[in-house]
PDB file of C-alpha atoms in Angstrom:
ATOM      1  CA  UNK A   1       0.000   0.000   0.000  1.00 35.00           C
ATOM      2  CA  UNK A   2       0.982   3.443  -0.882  1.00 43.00           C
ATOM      3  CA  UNK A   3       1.080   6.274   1.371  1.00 45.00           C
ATOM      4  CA  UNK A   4      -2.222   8.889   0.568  1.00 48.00           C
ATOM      5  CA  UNK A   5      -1.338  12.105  -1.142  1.00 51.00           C
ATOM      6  CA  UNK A   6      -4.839  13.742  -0.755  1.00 58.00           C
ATOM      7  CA  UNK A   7      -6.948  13.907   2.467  1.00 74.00           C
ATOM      8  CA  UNK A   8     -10.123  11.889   3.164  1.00 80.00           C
ATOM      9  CA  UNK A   9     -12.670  11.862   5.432  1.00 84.00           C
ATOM     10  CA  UNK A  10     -14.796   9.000   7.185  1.00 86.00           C
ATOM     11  CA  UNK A  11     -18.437   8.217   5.833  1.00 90.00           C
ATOM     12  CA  UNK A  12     -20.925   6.138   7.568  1.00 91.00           C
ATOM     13  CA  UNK A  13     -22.158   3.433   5.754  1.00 92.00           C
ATOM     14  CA  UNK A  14     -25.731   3.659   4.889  1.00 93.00           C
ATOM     15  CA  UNK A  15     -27.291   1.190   2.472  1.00 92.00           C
ATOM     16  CA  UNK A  16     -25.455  -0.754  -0.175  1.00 93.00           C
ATOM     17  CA  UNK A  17     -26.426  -2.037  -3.588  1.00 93.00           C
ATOM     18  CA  UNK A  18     -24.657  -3.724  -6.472  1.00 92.00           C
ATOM     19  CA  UNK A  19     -22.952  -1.048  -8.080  1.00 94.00           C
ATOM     20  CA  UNK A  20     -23.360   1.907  -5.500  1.00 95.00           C
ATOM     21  CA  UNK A  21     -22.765   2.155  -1.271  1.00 94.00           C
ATOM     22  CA  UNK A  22     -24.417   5.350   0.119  1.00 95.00           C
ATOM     23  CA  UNK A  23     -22.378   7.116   3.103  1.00 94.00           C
ATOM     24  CA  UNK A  24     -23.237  10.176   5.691  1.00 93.00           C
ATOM     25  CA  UNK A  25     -20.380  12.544   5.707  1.00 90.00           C
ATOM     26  CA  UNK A  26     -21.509  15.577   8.172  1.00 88.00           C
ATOM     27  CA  UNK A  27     -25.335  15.101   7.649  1.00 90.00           C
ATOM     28  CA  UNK A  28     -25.125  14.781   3.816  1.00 93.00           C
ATOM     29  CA  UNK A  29     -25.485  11.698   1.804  1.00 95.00           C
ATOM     30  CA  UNK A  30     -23.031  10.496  -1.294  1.00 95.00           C
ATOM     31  CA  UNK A  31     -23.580   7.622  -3.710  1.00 96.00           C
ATOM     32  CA  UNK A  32     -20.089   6.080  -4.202  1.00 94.00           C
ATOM     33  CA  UNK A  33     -19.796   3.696  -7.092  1.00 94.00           C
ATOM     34  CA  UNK A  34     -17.632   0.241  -5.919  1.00 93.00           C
ATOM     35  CA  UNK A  35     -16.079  -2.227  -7.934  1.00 91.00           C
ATOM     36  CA  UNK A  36     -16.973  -5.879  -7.795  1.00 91.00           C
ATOM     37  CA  UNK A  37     -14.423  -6.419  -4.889  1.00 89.00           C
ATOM     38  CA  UNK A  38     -15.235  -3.556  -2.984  1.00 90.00           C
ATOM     39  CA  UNK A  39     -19.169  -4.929  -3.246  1.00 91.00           C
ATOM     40  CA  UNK A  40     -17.604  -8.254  -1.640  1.00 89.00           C
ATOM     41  CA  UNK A  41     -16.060  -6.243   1.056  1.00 88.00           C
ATOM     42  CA  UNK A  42     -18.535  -4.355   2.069  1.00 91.00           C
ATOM     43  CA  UNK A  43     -21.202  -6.943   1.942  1.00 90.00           C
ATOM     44  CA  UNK A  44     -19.060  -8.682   4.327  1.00 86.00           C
ATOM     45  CA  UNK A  45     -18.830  -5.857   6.890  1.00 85.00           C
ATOM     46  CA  UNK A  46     -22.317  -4.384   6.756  1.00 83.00           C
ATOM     47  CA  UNK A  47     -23.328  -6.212   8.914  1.00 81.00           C
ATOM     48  CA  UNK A  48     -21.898  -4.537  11.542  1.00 78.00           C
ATOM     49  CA  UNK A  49     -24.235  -1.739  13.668  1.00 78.00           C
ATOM     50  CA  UNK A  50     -22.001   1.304  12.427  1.00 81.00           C
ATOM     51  CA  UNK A  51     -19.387   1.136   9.730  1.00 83.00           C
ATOM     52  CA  UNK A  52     -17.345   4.129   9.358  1.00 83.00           C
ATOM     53  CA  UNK A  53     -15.152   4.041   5.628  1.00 85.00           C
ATOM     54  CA  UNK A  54     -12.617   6.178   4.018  1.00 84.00           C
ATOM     55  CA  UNK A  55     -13.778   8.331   1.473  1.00 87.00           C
ATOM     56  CA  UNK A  56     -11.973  10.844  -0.918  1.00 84.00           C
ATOM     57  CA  UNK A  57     -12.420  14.334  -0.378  1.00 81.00           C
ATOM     58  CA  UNK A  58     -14.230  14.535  -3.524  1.00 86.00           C
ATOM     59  CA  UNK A  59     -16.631  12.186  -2.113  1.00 86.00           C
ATOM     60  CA  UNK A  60     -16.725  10.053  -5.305  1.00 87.00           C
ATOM     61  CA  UNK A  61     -14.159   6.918  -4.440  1.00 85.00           C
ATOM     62  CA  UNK A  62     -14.159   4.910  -1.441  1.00 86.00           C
ATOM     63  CA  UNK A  63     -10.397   4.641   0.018  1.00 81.00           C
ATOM     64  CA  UNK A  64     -10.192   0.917   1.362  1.00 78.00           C
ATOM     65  CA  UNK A  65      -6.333   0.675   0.733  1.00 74.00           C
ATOM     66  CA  UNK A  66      -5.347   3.296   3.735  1.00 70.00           C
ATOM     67  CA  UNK A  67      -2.650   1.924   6.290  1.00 68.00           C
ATOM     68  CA  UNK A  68      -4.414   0.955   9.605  1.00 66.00           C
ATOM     69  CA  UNK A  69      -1.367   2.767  11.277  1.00 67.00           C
ATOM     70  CA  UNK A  70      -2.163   6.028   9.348  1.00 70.00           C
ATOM     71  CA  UNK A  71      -1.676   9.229  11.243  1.00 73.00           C
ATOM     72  CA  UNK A  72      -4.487  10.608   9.346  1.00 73.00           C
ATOM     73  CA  UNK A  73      -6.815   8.064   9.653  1.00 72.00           C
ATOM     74  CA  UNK A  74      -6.931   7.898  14.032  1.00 73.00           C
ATOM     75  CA  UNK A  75      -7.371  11.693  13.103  1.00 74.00           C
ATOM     76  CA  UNK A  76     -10.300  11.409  11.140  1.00 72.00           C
ATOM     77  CA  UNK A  77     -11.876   8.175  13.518  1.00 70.00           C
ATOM     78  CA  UNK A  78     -11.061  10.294  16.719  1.00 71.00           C
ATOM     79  CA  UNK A  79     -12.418  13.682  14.885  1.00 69.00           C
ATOM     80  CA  UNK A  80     -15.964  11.185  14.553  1.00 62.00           C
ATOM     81  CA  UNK A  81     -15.940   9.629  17.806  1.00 64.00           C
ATOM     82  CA  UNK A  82     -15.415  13.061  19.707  1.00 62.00           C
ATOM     83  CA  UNK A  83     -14.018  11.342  22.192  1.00 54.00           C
ATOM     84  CA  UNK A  84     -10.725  11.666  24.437  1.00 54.00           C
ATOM     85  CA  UNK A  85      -9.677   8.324  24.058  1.00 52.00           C
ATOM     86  CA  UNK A  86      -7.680   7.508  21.205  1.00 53.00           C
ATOM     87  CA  UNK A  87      -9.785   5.267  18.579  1.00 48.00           C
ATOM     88  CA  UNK A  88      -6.612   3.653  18.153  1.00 49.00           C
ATOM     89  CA  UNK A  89      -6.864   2.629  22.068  1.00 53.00           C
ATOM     90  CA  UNK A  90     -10.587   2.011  22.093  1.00 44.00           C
ATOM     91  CA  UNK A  91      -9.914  -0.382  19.034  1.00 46.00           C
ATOM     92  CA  UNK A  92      -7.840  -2.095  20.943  1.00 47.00           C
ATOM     93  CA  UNK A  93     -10.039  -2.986  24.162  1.00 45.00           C
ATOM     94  CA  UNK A  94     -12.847  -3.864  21.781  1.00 42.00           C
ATOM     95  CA  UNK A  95     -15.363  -1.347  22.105  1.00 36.00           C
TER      96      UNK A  95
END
């Protein structure tokens, strides 16, 4: 994987179709178009209560090859959690 050169920001996952996942980003909603892989993916974590994914700041590509150790991605998780523990941390216990 390849270090970002553009910032991102975290969407929520709202429904998902074949060609198309919809995502939340500050109260708004954004059709994404995903590949056949990506479609796999998601299916796989929807089912999950909340799912929080990378999105460009364009809002028109998903970004599902980010480093789990980025920098910028704890700052965006942290940034939607609002919370004073580190994601990174919270992660980590399980919760």
């Amino acid at each position: 994987m390849q270090p970002l050169d553009r910032p991102f920001t975290m969407g929520q996952l709202l429904t998902l179709q074949t060609d198309i996942v919809t995502v939340l980003i500050y109260g708004k909603r954004y059709d994404i178009p995903v590949s056949v892989s990506e479609h796999q993916l998601l299916t796989t974590i929807a089912q999950d209560e909340i799912v929080l994914l990378p999105v460009n700041f364009e809002r028109t590509r998903l970004l599902l090859d980010i480093p789990e150790l980025s920098p910028h991605l704890e700052r965006e998780l942290n940034d939607f959690a609002d919370s004073d523990e580190s994601v990174t941390d919270l992660l980590k216990e399980g919760v």
